[in-house]
Short mmCIF file of C-alpha atoms in Angstrom, two decimals:
data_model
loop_
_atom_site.label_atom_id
_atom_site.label_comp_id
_atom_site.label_asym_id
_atom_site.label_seq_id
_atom_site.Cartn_x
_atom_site.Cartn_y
_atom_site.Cartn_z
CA UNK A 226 -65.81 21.76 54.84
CA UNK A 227 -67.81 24.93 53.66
CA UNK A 228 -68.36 25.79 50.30
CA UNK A 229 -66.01 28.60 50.08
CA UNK A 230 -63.08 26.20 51.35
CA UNK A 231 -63.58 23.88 48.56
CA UNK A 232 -63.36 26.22 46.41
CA UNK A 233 -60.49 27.45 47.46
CA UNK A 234 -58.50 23.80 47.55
CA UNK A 235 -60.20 23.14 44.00
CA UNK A 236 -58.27 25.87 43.23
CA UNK A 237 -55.08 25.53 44.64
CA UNK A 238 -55.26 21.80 43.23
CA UNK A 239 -55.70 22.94 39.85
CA UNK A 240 -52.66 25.03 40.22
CA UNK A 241 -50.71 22.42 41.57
CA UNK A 242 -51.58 20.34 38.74
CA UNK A 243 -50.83 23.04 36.04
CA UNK A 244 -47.34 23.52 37.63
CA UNK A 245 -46.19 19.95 37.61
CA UNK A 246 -47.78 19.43 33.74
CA UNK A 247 -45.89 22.47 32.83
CA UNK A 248 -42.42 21.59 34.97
CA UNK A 249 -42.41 18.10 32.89
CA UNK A 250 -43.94 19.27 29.59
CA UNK A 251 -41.15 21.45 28.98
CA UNK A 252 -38.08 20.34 27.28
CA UNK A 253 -35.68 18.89 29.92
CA UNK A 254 -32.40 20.52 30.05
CA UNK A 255 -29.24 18.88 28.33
CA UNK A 256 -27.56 17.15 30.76
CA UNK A 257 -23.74 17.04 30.41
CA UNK A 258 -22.78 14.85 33.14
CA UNK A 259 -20.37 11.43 32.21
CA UNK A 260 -22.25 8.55 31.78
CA UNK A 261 -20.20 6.41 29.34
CA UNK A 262 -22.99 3.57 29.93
CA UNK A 263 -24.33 1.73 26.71
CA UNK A 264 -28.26 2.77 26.63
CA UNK A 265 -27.34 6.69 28.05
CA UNK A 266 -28.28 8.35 25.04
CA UNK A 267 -27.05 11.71 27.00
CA UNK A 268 -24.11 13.93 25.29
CA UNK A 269 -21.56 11.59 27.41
CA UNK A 270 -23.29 8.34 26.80
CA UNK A 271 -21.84 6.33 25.07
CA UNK A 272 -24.69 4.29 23.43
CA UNK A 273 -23.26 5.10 19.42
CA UNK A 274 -20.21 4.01 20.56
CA UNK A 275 -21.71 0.53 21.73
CA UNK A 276 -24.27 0.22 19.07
CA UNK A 277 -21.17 0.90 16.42
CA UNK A 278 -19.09 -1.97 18.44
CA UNK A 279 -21.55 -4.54 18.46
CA UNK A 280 -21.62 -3.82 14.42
CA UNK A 281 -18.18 -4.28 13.98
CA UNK A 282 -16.50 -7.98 13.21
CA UNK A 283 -15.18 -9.73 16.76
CA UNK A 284 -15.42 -11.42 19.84
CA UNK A 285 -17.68 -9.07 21.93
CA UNK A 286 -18.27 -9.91 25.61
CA UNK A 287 -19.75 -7.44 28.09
CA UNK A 288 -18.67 -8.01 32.10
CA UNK A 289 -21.00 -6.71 34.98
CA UNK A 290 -18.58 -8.20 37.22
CA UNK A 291 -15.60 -6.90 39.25
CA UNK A 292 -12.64 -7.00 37.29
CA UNK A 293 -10.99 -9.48 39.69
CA UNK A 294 -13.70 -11.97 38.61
CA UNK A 295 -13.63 -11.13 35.06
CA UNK A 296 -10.05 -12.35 34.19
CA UNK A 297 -10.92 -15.32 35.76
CA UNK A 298 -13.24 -16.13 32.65
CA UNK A 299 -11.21 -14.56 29.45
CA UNK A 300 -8.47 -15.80 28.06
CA UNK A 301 -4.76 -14.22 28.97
CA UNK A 302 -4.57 -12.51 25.14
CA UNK A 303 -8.02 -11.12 25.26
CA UNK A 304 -8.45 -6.96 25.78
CA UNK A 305 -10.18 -5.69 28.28
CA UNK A 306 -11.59 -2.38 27.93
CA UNK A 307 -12.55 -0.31 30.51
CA UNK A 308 -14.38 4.03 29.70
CA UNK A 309 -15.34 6.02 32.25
CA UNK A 310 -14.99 9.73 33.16
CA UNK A 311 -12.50 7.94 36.28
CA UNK A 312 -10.80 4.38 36.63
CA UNK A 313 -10.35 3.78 39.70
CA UNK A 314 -9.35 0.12 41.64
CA UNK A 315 -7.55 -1.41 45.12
CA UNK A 316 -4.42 -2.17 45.18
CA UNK A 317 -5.21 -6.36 45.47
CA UNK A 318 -7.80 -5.49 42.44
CA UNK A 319 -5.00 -3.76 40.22
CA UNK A 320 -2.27 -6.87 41.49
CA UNK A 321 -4.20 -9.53 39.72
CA UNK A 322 -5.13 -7.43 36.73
CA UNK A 323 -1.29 -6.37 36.19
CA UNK A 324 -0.39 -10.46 36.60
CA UNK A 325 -3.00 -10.91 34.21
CA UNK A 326 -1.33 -8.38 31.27
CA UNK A 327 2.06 -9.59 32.09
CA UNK A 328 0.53 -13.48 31.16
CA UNK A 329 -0.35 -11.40 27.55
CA UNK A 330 -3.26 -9.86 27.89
CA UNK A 331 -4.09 -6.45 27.20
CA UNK A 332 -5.47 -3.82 29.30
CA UNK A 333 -6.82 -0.34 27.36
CA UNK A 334 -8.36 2.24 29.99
CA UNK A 335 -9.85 5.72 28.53
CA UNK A 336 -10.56 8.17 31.59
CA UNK A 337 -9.83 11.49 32.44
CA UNK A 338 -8.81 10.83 36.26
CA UNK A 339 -6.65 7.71 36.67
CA UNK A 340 -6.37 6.22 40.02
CA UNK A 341 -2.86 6.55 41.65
CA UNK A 342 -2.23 3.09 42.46
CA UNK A 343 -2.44 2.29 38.65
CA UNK A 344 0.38 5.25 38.26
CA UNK A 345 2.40 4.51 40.56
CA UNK A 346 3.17 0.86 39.35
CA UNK A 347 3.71 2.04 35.67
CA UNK A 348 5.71 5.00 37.13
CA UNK A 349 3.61 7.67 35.70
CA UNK A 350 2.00 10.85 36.26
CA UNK A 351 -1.01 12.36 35.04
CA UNK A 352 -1.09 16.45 34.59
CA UNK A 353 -3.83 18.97 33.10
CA UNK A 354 -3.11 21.57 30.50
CA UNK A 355 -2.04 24.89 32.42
CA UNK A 356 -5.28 27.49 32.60
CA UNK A 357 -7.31 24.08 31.73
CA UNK A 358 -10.73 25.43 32.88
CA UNK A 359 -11.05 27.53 30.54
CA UNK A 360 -14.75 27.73 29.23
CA UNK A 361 -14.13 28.77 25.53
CA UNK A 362 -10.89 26.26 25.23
CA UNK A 363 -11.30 23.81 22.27
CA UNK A 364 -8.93 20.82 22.47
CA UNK A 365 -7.41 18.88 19.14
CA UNK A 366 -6.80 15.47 19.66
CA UNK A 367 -4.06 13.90 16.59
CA UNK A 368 -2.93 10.29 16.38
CA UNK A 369 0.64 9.22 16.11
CA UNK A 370 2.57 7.11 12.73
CA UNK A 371 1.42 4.39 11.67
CA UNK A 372 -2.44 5.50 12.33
CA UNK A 373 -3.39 8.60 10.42
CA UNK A 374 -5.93 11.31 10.57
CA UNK A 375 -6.86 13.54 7.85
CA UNK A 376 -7.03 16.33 10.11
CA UNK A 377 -7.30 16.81 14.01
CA UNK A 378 -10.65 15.70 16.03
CA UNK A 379 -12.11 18.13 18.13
CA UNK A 380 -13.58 18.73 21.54
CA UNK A 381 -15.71 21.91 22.22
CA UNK A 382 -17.10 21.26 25.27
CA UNK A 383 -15.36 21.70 28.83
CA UNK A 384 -12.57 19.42 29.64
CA UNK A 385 -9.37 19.63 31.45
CA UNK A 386 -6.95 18.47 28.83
CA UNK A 387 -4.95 15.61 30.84
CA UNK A 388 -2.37 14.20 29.58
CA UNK A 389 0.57 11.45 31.02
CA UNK A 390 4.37 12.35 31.91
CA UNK A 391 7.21 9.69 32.74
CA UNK A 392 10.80 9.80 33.52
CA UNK A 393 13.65 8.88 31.64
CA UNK A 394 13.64 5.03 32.72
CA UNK A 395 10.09 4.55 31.35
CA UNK A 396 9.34 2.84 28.16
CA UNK A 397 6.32 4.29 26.62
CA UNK A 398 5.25 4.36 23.23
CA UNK A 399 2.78 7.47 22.67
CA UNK A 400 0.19 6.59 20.16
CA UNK A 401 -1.87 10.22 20.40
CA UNK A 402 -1.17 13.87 21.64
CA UNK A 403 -3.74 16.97 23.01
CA UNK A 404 -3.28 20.40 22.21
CA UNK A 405 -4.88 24.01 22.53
CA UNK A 406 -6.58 24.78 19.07
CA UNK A 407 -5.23 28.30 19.56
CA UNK A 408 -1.82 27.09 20.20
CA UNK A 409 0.99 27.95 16.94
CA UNK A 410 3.88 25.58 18.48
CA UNK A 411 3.03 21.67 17.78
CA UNK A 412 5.69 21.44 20.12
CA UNK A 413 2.91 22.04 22.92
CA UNK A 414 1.32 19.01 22.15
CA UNK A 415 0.94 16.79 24.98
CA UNK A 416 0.60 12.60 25.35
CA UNK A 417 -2.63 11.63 26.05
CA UNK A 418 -2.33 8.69 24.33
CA UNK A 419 -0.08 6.27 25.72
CA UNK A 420 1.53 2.16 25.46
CA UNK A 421 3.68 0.72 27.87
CA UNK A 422 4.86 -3.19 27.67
CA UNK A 423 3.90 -5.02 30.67
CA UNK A 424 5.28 -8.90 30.58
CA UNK A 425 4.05 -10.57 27.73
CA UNK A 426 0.78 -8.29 27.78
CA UNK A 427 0.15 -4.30 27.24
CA UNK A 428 -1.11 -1.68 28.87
CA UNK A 429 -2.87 1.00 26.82
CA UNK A 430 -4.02 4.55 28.76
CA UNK A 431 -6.48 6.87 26.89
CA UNK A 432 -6.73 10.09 29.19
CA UNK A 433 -10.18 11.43 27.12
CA UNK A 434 -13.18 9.23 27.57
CA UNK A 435 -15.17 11.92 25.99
CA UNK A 436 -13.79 10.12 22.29
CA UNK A 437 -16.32 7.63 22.93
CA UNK A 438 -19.54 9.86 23.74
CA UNK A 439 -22.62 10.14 21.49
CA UNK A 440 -21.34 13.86 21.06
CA UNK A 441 -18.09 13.31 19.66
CA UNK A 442 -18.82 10.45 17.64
CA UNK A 443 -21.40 13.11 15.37
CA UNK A 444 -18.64 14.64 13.88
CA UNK A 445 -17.10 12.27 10.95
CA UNK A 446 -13.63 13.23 11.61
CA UNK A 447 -14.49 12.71 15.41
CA UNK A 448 -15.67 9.31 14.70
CA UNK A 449 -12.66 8.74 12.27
CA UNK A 450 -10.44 9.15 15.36
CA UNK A 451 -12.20 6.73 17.58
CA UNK A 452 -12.37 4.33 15.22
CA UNK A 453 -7.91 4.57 14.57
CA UNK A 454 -7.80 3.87 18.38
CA UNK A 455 -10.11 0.92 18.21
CA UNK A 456 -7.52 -0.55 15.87
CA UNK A 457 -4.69 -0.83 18.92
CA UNK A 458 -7.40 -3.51 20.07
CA UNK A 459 -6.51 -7.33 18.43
CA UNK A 460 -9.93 -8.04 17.10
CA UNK A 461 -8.49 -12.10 16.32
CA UNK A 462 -8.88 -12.37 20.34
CA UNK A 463 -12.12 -11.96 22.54
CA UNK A 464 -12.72 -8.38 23.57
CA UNK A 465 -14.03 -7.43 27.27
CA UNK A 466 -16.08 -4.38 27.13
CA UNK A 467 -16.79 -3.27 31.27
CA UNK A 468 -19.96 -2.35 32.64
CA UNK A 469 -19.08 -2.27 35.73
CA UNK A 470 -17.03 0.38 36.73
CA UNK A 471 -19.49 3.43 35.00
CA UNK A 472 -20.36 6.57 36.67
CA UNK A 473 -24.06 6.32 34.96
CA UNK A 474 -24.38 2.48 36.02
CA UNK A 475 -27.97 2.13 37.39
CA UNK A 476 -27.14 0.37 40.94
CA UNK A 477 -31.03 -0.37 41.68
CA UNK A 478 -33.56 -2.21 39.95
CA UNK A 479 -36.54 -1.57 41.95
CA UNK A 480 -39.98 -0.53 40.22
CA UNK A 481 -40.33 2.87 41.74
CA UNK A 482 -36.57 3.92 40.83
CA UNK A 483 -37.06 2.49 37.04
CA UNK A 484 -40.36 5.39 36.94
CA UNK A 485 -38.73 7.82 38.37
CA UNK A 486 -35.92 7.66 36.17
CA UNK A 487 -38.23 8.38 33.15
CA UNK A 488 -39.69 12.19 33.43
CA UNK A 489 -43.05 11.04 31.78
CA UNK A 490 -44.09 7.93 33.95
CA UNK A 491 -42.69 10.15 37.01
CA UNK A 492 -44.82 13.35 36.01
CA UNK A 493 -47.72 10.72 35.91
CA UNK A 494 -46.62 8.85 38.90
CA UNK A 495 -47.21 12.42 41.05
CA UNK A 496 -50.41 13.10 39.53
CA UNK A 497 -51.75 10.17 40.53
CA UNK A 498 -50.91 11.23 44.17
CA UNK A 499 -52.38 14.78 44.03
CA UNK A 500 -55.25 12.96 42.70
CA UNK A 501 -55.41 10.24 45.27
CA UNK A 502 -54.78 13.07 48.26
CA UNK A 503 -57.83 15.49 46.50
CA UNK A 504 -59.75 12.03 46.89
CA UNK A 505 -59.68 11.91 49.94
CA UNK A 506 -60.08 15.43 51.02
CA UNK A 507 -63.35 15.51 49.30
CA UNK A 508 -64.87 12.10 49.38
CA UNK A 509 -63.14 10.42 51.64
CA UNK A 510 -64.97 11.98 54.88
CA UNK A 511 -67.84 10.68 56.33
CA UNK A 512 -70.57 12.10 54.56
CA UNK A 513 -73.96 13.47 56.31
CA UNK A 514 -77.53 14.08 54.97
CA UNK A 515 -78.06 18.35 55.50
CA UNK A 516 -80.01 18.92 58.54
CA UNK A 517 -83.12 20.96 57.45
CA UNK A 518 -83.05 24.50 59.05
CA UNK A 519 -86.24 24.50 61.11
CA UNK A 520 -87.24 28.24 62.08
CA UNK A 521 -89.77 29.50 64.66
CA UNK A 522 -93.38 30.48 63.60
CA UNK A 523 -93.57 34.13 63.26
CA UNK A 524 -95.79 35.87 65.10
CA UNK A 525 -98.61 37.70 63.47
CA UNK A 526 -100.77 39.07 65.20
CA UNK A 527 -99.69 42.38 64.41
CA UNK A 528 -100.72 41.48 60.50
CA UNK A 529 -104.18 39.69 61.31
CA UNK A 530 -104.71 42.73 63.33
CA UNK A 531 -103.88 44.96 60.23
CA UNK A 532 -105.98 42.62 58.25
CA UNK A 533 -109.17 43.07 60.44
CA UNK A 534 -109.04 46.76 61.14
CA UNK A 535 -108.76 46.75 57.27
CA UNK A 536 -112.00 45.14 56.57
CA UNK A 537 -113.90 47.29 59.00
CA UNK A 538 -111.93 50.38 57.38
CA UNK A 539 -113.28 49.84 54.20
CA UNK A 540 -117.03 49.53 55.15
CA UNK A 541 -119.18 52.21 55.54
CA UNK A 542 -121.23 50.48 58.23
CA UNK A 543 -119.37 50.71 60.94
CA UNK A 544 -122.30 50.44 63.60
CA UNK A 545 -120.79 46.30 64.41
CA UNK A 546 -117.03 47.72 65.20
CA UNK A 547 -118.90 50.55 67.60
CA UNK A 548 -120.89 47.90 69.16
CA UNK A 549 -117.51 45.72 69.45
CA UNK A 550 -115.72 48.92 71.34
CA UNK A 551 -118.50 49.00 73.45
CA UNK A 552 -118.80 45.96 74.74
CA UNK A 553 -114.87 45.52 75.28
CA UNK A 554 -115.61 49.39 77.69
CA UNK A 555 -118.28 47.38 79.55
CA UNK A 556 -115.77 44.28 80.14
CA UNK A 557 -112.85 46.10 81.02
CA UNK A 558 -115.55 48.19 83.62
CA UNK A 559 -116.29 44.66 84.73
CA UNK A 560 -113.28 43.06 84.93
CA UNK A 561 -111.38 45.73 86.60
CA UNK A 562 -113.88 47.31 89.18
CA UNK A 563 -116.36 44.40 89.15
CA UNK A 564 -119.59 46.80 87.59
CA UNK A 565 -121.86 45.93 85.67
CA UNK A 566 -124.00 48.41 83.66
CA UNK A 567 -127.60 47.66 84.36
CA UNK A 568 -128.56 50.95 86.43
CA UNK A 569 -126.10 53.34 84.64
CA UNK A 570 -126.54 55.98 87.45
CA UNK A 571 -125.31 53.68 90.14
CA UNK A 572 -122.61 52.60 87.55
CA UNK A 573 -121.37 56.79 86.99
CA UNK A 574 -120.70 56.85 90.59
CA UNK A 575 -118.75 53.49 91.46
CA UNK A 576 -117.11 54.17 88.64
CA UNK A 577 -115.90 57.76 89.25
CA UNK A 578 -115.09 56.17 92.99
CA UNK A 579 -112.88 53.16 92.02
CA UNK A 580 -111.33 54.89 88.64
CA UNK A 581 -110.75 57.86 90.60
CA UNK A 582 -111.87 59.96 88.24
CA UNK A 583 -114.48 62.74 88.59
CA UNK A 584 -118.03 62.09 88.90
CA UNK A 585 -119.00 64.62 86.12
CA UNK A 586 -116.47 63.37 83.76
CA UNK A 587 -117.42 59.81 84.61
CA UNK A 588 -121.25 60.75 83.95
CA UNK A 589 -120.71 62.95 80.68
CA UNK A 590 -118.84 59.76 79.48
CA UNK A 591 -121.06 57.45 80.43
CA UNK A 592 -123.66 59.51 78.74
CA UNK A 593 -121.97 59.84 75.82
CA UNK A 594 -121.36 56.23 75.53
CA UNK A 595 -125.15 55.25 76.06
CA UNK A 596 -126.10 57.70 73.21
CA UNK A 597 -124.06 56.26 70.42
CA UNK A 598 -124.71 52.64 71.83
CA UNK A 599 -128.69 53.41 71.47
CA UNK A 600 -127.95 54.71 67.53
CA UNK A 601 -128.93 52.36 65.06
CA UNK A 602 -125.72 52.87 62.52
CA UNK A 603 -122.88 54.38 63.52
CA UNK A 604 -120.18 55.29 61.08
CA UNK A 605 -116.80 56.57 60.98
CA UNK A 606 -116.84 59.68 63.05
CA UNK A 607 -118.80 57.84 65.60
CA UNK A 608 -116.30 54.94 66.28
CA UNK A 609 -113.40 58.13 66.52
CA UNK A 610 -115.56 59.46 69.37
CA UNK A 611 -115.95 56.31 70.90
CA UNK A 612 -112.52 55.57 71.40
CA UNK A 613 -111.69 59.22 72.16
CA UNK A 614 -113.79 59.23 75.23
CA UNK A 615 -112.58 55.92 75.65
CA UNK A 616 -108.95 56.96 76.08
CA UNK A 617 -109.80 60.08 77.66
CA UNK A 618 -110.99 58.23 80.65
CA UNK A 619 -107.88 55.89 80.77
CA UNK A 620 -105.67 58.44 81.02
CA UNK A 621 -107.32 60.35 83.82
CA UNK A 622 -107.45 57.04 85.84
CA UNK A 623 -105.68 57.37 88.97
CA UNK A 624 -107.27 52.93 90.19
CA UNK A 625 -107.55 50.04 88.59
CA UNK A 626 -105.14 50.66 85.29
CA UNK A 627 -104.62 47.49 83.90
CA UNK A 628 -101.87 46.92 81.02
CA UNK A 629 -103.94 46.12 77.84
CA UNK A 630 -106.71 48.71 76.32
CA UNK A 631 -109.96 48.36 76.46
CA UNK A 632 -111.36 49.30 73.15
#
């Protein structure tokens, strides 16, 4: 990986990391959704509630069990108390806990959506205050004689405002109504609140869970109401309180789902991955020793050339760079046309015959050449001459060019 690429994923990792410490630094969002489950400290938990039961005087029991099971281990007078945001059981299920009330006991359900089945055998029907979705709708909650309320609860949240009708053969005893805040007419009240004798046993339906939720029980006149319809449970006998049929009920255990339920050891539970993965990008390849860069020796002749001519420049003898010009003449004459220079007039005319140039020019050269050999210092003019007629005679050579100069 280059150096410009890990820069660029250094980068890109930091930003990654920024994002996800900013996404779970920030405040979380409330979350509204029904929980009704006994450590949800959400709006619609219902952990007060449970932490204000277990305070209270009585014969507590909590069931994780199906409610087919659980009557199996209470007594036929205990209460069994099932809040959620929907109740909801099979028909077998609801036979055995119906046999059960009619033995005495005493079944209270809060929820907003109650299952038909459940309906059906009581022969009632459950309805929703008319433009019910309302966003700005506050609901008022009252209690019926003998229990007593200073003045009526509130709701300001969303909620559809159900409420129970029955015909004319149906026994019911209405303990609480709902109404519109807004609404003049306490006529328009409706039962949300409801009793009907089963056997030796009761059945008690509370259509608005919500009366149980950390965020109505912050309100004292709220928590005044919830505590009136606690009193329709008999506190002398053992009361069931269900866990099991909860639309927050955690249905797995397992190590990874208990830390990613909780935003901090999940925000740390991802870094720990981007870290592992930018781990391995950057040390977990095979790592090699840089292979040394090993370049070609540069040729320099051109500079030692520089560098000689340069010493002989600067002197004002100049007679041992003549002599050197010289000689080089007399090898080129020999190496190219096989003369040598003892008898220079024999030389002048071998010369003029294989160079083919002219025997006068050849001569006057020659001449020349033999006069500034025979000086005893020659200086700078001189070694200009010599490789003028030097280069005059090379270019008027028509034999025997070779492809390097002779002086």
């Amino acid at each position: 990986m280059s150096q410009g690429q890990k820069i660029i994923m250094t980068v890109l990792s930091l930003l990654l990391l920024g994002i996800l410490l900013l996404i779970y630094s920030s405040p979380a969002p409330l979350d509204w959704s029904p929980s009704y489950e006994q450590n949800d400290t959400r709006p619609l938990g219902a952990k007060v509630f449970y932490d204000l039961v277990q305070k209270h005087p009585g014969d507590w029991k909590d069931s994780t069990i199906p409610p087919f099971e659980a009557i199996e281990e209470i007594p036929d007078s205990a209460t069994y108390v099932f809040i959620n945001d929907y109740f909801s059981t099979d028909p077998d299920e609801f036979g055995h806990l119906l046999n059960w009330v009619r033995r005495g006991g005493h079944l209270f359900v809060s929820a907003s959506g109650i299952s038909k089945v459940l309906l059906d055998s009581l022969a009632l029907r459950e309805q929703v205050f008319p433009e019910a979705f309302e966003a700005e709708r506050i609901y008022t909650l009252s209690l019926e004689s003998p229990m007593n309320l200073s003045q009526p609860a509130t709701f300001d949240q969303l909620h559809r405002g159900e409420y129970f009708e029955w015909g004319d053969t149906t026994q019911v005893q209405v303990l609480g109504k709902i109404n519109d805040q807004n609404s003049l007419d306490p006529e328009e009240s409706k039962p949300n609140f409801i009793q009907l004798r089963e056997g030796n046993g009761l059945v008690t339906l509370h259509a608005f869970p919500e009366v149980f939720s950390n965020y109505f029980l912050l309100d004292q006149v709220n928590k005044s109401y919830t505590e009136q319809v606690l009193g329709t449970w008999d506190l002398d006998h053992p009361v069931l309180l269900d866990h099991y049929i909860k639309s927050g009920k955690i249905s797995s255990s397992s190590p990874l789902y208990l830390v990613l339920s909780n935003r901090y050891l999940k925000a740390a539970y991802f870094t720990c991955w981007v870290l592992l993965l930018l781990w391995v990008v950057f040390e977990g390849k095979r790592k090699q020793k840089a292979i040394k860069l090993i370049r070609p020796p540069e040729n320099k002749s051109l500079e030692f050339a520089k560098t000689i001519s340069s010493i002989y420049l600067n002197q004002e003898d100049m007679t041992q760079l003549g002599q050197l010009q010289l000689s080089l003449f007399w090898y080129y004459c020999r190496t190219q046309f096989n003369l040598y220079e003892e008898n220079r007039e024999e030389l002048a005319e071998s010369l003029a015959n294989k160079s083919g140039v002219s025997l006068i020019e050849t001569q006057g050269l020659l001449k020349q050449l033999t006069l500034l050999e025979t000086k005893e210092q020659l200086n700078q003019e001189d070694i200009q001459r010599i490789n003028e007629f030097i280069e005059d005679f090379k270019s008027k050579q028509t034999h025997g060019r070779n492809l390097q100069p002779a002086g």
